[in-house]
């Protein structure tokens, strides 16, 4: 079917027929796995939280927790962005926006009210780091994939980065968490 939709040269047709379905299936398996971990992470929060959701434009899977407090206005933001970030949020996602290959694809943690001391916070696992230009914590997919327990590595990243952002933001954790 793909061959009839896209006029590939015949020498590439065999490569495309085998590569695209394999890559799509592998990507789907990763999304299903990450979705399970994100849902487990979301379950420990009783405040407002987004469902795990997929952004088609960037192929990102994400989950967001809300503090319940209004956030500072975002100068220059369009009306949709203003509404989306009208309250303090801390989001986590599987992001391809900074990746050139799947090996480079990071898991990210983005507190939307960035604090200067956020980068000084200790987070886990040891491979996780704060990216000063992006102003986000990152954990590379390959580090998770090769960890002794990928589930535990990803959950540690999600929880430790949330803890850092929520503590610095003085979120009312007692009422927001189970």
mmCIF file of C-alpha atoms in Angstrom:
data_model
loop_
_atom_site.group_PDB
_atom_site.id
_atom_site.type_symbol
_atom_site.label_atom_id
_atom_site.label_comp_id
_atom_site.label_asym_id
_atom_site.label_seq_id
_atom_site.Cartn_x
_atom_site.Cartn_y
_atom_site.Cartn_z
ATOM 1 C CA UNK A 1 0.000 0.000 0.000
ATOM 2 C CA UNK A 2 2.793 2.454 0.893
ATOM 3 C CA UNK A 3 4.413 1.833 -2.475
ATOM 4 C CA UNK A 4 1.221 2.906 -4.234
ATOM 5 C CA UNK A 5 0.984 6.119 -2.189
ATOM 6 C CA UNK A 6 4.603 7.273 -2.433
ATOM 7 C CA UNK A 7 6.537 6.875 -5.701
ATOM 8 C CA UNK A 8 9.813 5.459 -4.364
ATOM 9 C CA UNK A 9 12.450 4.310 -6.828
ATOM 10 C CA UNK A 10 12.251 0.526 -7.236
ATOM 11 C CA UNK A 11 15.688 0.023 -5.665
ATOM 12 C CA UNK A 12 14.447 1.563 -2.401
ATOM 13 C CA UNK A 13 11.034 -0.095 -2.383
ATOM 14 C CA UNK A 14 12.214 -3.242 -0.644
ATOM 15 C CA UNK A 15 14.074 -1.214 1.982
ATOM 16 C CA UNK A 16 11.002 0.973 2.628
ATOM 17 C CA UNK A 17 8.604 -1.982 2.804
ATOM 18 C CA UNK A 18 10.674 -3.569 5.563
ATOM 19 C CA UNK A 19 11.997 -0.540 7.415
ATOM 20 C CA UNK A 20 8.866 1.562 7.921
ATOM 21 C CA UNK A 21 6.685 -1.187 9.445
ATOM 22 C CA UNK A 22 9.532 -2.327 11.737
ATOM 23 C CA UNK A 23 10.287 1.236 12.867
ATOM 24 C CA UNK A 24 6.603 2.035 13.363
ATOM 25 C CA UNK A 25 6.081 -1.114 15.413
ATOM 26 C CA UNK A 26 9.154 -0.404 17.561
ATOM 27 C CA UNK A 27 7.984 3.184 18.144
ATOM 28 C CA UNK A 28 4.498 1.924 19.087
ATOM 29 C CA UNK A 29 5.987 -0.562 21.594
ATOM 30 C CA UNK A 30 8.009 2.238 23.198
ATOM 31 C CA UNK A 31 4.911 4.449 23.427
ATOM 32 C CA UNK A 32 2.892 1.658 25.065
ATOM 33 C CA UNK A 33 5.658 1.071 27.620
ATOM 34 C CA UNK A 34 6.152 4.793 28.392
ATOM 35 C CA UNK A 35 2.377 5.262 28.630
ATOM 36 C CA UNK A 36 2.232 2.611 31.390
ATOM 37 C CA UNK A 37 5.018 4.284 33.393
ATOM 38 C CA UNK A 38 3.486 7.764 32.957
ATOM 39 C CA UNK A 39 0.096 6.455 34.131
ATOM 40 C CA UNK A 40 1.705 4.879 37.198
ATOM 41 C CA UNK A 41 3.454 8.189 37.933
ATOM 42 C CA UNK A 42 0.193 10.123 37.452
ATOM 43 C CA UNK A 43 -1.676 7.801 39.844
ATOM 44 C CA UNK A 44 0.251 9.115 42.857
ATOM 45 C CA UNK A 45 -1.155 12.609 42.358
ATOM 46 C CA UNK A 46 -4.620 13.629 43.480
ATOM 47 C CA UNK A 47 -4.430 17.233 42.278
ATOM 48 C CA UNK A 48 -5.389 18.221 38.747
ATOM 49 C CA UNK A 49 -3.355 16.248 36.208
ATOM 50 C CA UNK A 50 -3.636 15.746 32.483
ATOM 51 C CA UNK A 51 -4.210 12.317 31.068
ATOM 52 C CA UNK A 52 -1.164 10.890 29.323
ATOM 53 C CA UNK A 53 -1.434 12.414 25.858
ATOM 54 C CA UNK A 54 0.313 12.324 22.497
ATOM 55 C CA UNK A 55 1.282 15.397 20.466
ATOM 56 C CA UNK A 56 1.034 14.468 16.793
ATOM 57 C CA UNK A 57 3.016 17.480 15.575
ATOM 58 C CA UNK A 58 6.124 16.597 17.568
ATOM 59 C CA UNK A 59 5.477 12.902 18.303
ATOM 60 C CA UNK A 60 5.809 13.558 22.056
ATOM 61 C CA UNK A 61 4.031 11.616 24.768
ATOM 62 C CA UNK A 62 3.433 13.731 27.891
ATOM 63 C CA UNK A 63 1.769 13.986 31.293
ATOM 64 C CA UNK A 64 1.302 17.164 33.344
ATOM 65 C CA UNK A 65 0.647 17.921 37.018
ATOM 66 C CA UNK A 66 -0.869 21.249 38.100
ATOM 67 C CA UNK A 67 -0.140 23.048 41.387
ATOM 68 C CA UNK A 68 -3.569 24.709 41.531
ATOM 69 C CA UNK A 69 -2.024 28.184 41.686
ATOM 70 C CA UNK A 70 -2.050 30.771 38.885
ATOM 71 C CA UNK A 71 1.219 31.101 36.986
ATOM 72 C CA UNK A 72 2.846 34.359 35.940
ATOM 73 C CA UNK A 73 1.657 35.540 32.539
ATOM 74 C CA UNK A 74 3.833 34.525 29.599
ATOM 75 C CA UNK A 75 4.807 37.659 27.658
ATOM 76 C CA UNK A 76 4.183 37.325 23.932
ATOM 77 C CA UNK A 77 2.239 34.058 24.276
ATOM 78 C CA UNK A 78 -0.725 33.429 21.993
ATOM 79 C CA UNK A 79 -4.161 32.851 23.545
ATOM 80 C CA UNK A 80 -3.883 29.041 23.455
ATOM 81 C CA UNK A 81 -0.472 29.011 25.148
ATOM 82 C CA UNK A 82 -1.647 31.594 27.705
ATOM 83 C CA UNK A 83 -4.586 29.367 28.642
ATOM 84 C CA UNK A 84 -2.527 26.160 28.638
ATOM 85 C CA UNK A 85 -0.018 27.645 31.074
ATOM 86 C CA UNK A 86 -2.344 29.883 33.095
ATOM 87 C CA UNK A 87 -1.568 27.769 36.162
ATOM 88 C CA UNK A 88 1.719 26.386 37.454
ATOM 89 C CA UNK A 89 2.522 23.070 35.812
ATOM 90 C CA UNK A 90 5.208 20.449 35.858
ATOM 91 C CA UNK A 91 5.234 18.285 32.736
ATOM 92 C CA UNK A 92 7.129 15.163 31.787
ATOM 93 C CA UNK A 93 7.481 13.756 28.331
ATOM 94 C CA UNK A 94 9.216 11.572 25.803
ATOM 95 C CA UNK A 95 10.508 14.157 23.360
ATOM 96 C CA UNK A 96 11.921 13.898 19.889
ATOM 97 C CA UNK A 97 12.409 17.631 19.438
ATOM 98 C CA UNK A 98 16.058 17.530 20.499
ATOM 99 C CA UNK A 99 16.860 14.164 18.944
ATOM 100 C CA UNK A 100 18.630 13.294 15.757
ATOM 101 C CA UNK A 101 18.378 9.537 16.377
ATOM 102 C CA UNK A 102 16.369 7.364 18.782
ATOM 103 C CA UNK A 103 19.578 6.953 20.796
ATOM 104 C CA UNK A 104 19.554 10.748 21.357
ATOM 105 C CA UNK A 105 15.841 10.973 22.186
ATOM 106 C CA UNK A 106 15.431 12.367 25.707
ATOM 107 C CA UNK A 107 12.852 12.029 28.402
ATOM 108 C CA UNK A 108 12.259 15.532 29.670
ATOM 109 C CA UNK A 109 10.912 17.189 32.779
ATOM 110 C CA UNK A 110 9.742 20.755 32.386
ATOM 111 C CA UNK A 111 8.627 22.849 35.305
ATOM 112 C CA UNK A 112 6.976 25.776 33.522
ATOM 113 C CA UNK A 113 7.910 28.239 36.211
ATOM 114 C CA UNK A 114 11.635 27.968 36.005
ATOM 115 C CA UNK A 115 13.574 28.928 39.093
ATOM 116 C CA UNK A 116 17.273 29.819 39.025
ATOM 117 C CA UNK A 117 18.098 27.259 41.723
ATOM 118 C CA UNK A 118 16.346 24.412 39.890
ATOM 119 C CA UNK A 119 19.546 23.421 38.096
ATOM 120 C CA UNK A 120 21.257 22.855 41.465
ATOM 121 C CA UNK A 121 18.763 20.180 42.497
ATOM 122 C CA UNK A 122 19.906 16.567 42.667
ATOM 123 C CA UNK A 123 17.789 14.238 40.571
ATOM 124 C CA UNK A 124 18.045 10.618 39.572
ATOM 125 C CA UNK A 125 19.095 8.334 38.126
ATOM 126 C CA UNK A 126 22.760 9.410 37.925
ATOM 127 C CA UNK A 127 22.559 9.833 34.128
ATOM 128 C CA UNK A 128 19.874 12.550 34.435
ATOM 129 C CA UNK A 129 21.034 16.142 34.070
ATOM 130 C CA UNK A 130 19.820 19.720 33.839
ATOM 131 C CA UNK A 131 20.165 21.273 30.370
ATOM 132 C CA UNK A 132 20.886 24.968 30.957
ATOM 133 C CA UNK A 133 19.862 26.157 27.474
ATOM 134 C CA UNK A 134 16.594 24.214 27.412
ATOM 135 C CA UNK A 135 15.990 24.903 31.133
ATOM 136 C CA UNK A 136 14.799 21.335 31.571
ATOM 137 C CA UNK A 137 15.973 18.110 33.142
ATOM 138 C CA UNK A 138 16.850 15.415 30.611
ATOM 139 C CA UNK A 139 17.403 11.681 30.752
ATOM 140 C CA UNK A 140 18.411 10.076 27.491
ATOM 141 C CA UNK A 141 16.321 7.219 26.171
ATOM 142 C CA UNK A 142 19.400 5.059 25.640
ATOM 143 C CA UNK A 143 20.328 5.456 29.331
ATOM 144 C CA UNK A 144 16.857 4.251 30.307
ATOM 145 C CA UNK A 145 16.891 1.417 27.764
ATOM 146 C CA UNK A 146 20.215 0.062 29.034
ATOM 147 C CA UNK A 147 19.489 0.511 32.761
ATOM 148 C CA UNK A 148 19.311 -2.589 34.975
ATOM 149 C CA UNK A 149 15.619 -1.731 35.473
ATOM 150 C CA UNK A 150 14.318 0.662 32.786
ATOM 151 C CA UNK A 151 10.979 1.030 34.621
ATOM 152 C CA UNK A 152 12.690 1.996 37.858
ATOM 153 C CA UNK A 153 15.101 4.393 36.079
ATOM 154 C CA UNK A 154 12.282 6.259 34.332
ATOM 155 C CA UNK A 155 10.117 6.388 37.468
ATOM 156 C CA UNK A 156 13.065 7.698 39.510
ATOM 157 C CA UNK A 157 13.574 10.443 36.934
ATOM 158 C CA UNK A 158 9.892 11.403 36.929
ATOM 159 C CA UNK A 159 9.576 11.441 40.708
ATOM 160 C CA UNK A 160 12.895 13.112 41.575
ATOM 161 C CA UNK A 161 12.449 15.910 39.037
ATOM 162 C CA UNK A 162 8.859 16.488 40.170
ATOM 163 C CA UNK A 163 10.064 16.587 43.798
ATOM 164 C CA UNK A 164 12.685 19.201 42.911
ATOM 165 C CA UNK A 165 10.211 21.436 41.059
ATOM 166 C CA UNK A 166 7.391 21.026 43.603
ATOM 167 C CA UNK A 167 9.644 21.675 46.591
ATOM 168 C CA UNK A 168 11.221 24.776 45.060
ATOM 169 C CA UNK A 169 7.803 25.994 43.929
ATOM 170 C CA UNK A 170 6.418 25.384 47.410
ATOM 171 C CA UNK A 171 3.550 23.310 46.057
ATOM 172 C CA UNK A 172 1.084 22.089 48.688
ATOM 173 C CA UNK A 173 2.325 18.529 48.302
ATOM 174 C CA UNK A 174 0.386 17.229 51.293
ATOM 175 C CA UNK A 175 -2.937 18.008 49.603
ATOM 176 C CA UNK A 176 -1.798 17.182 46.043
ATOM 177 C CA UNK A 177 -0.226 13.766 46.588
ATOM 178 C CA UNK A 178 -1.467 10.396 47.799
#
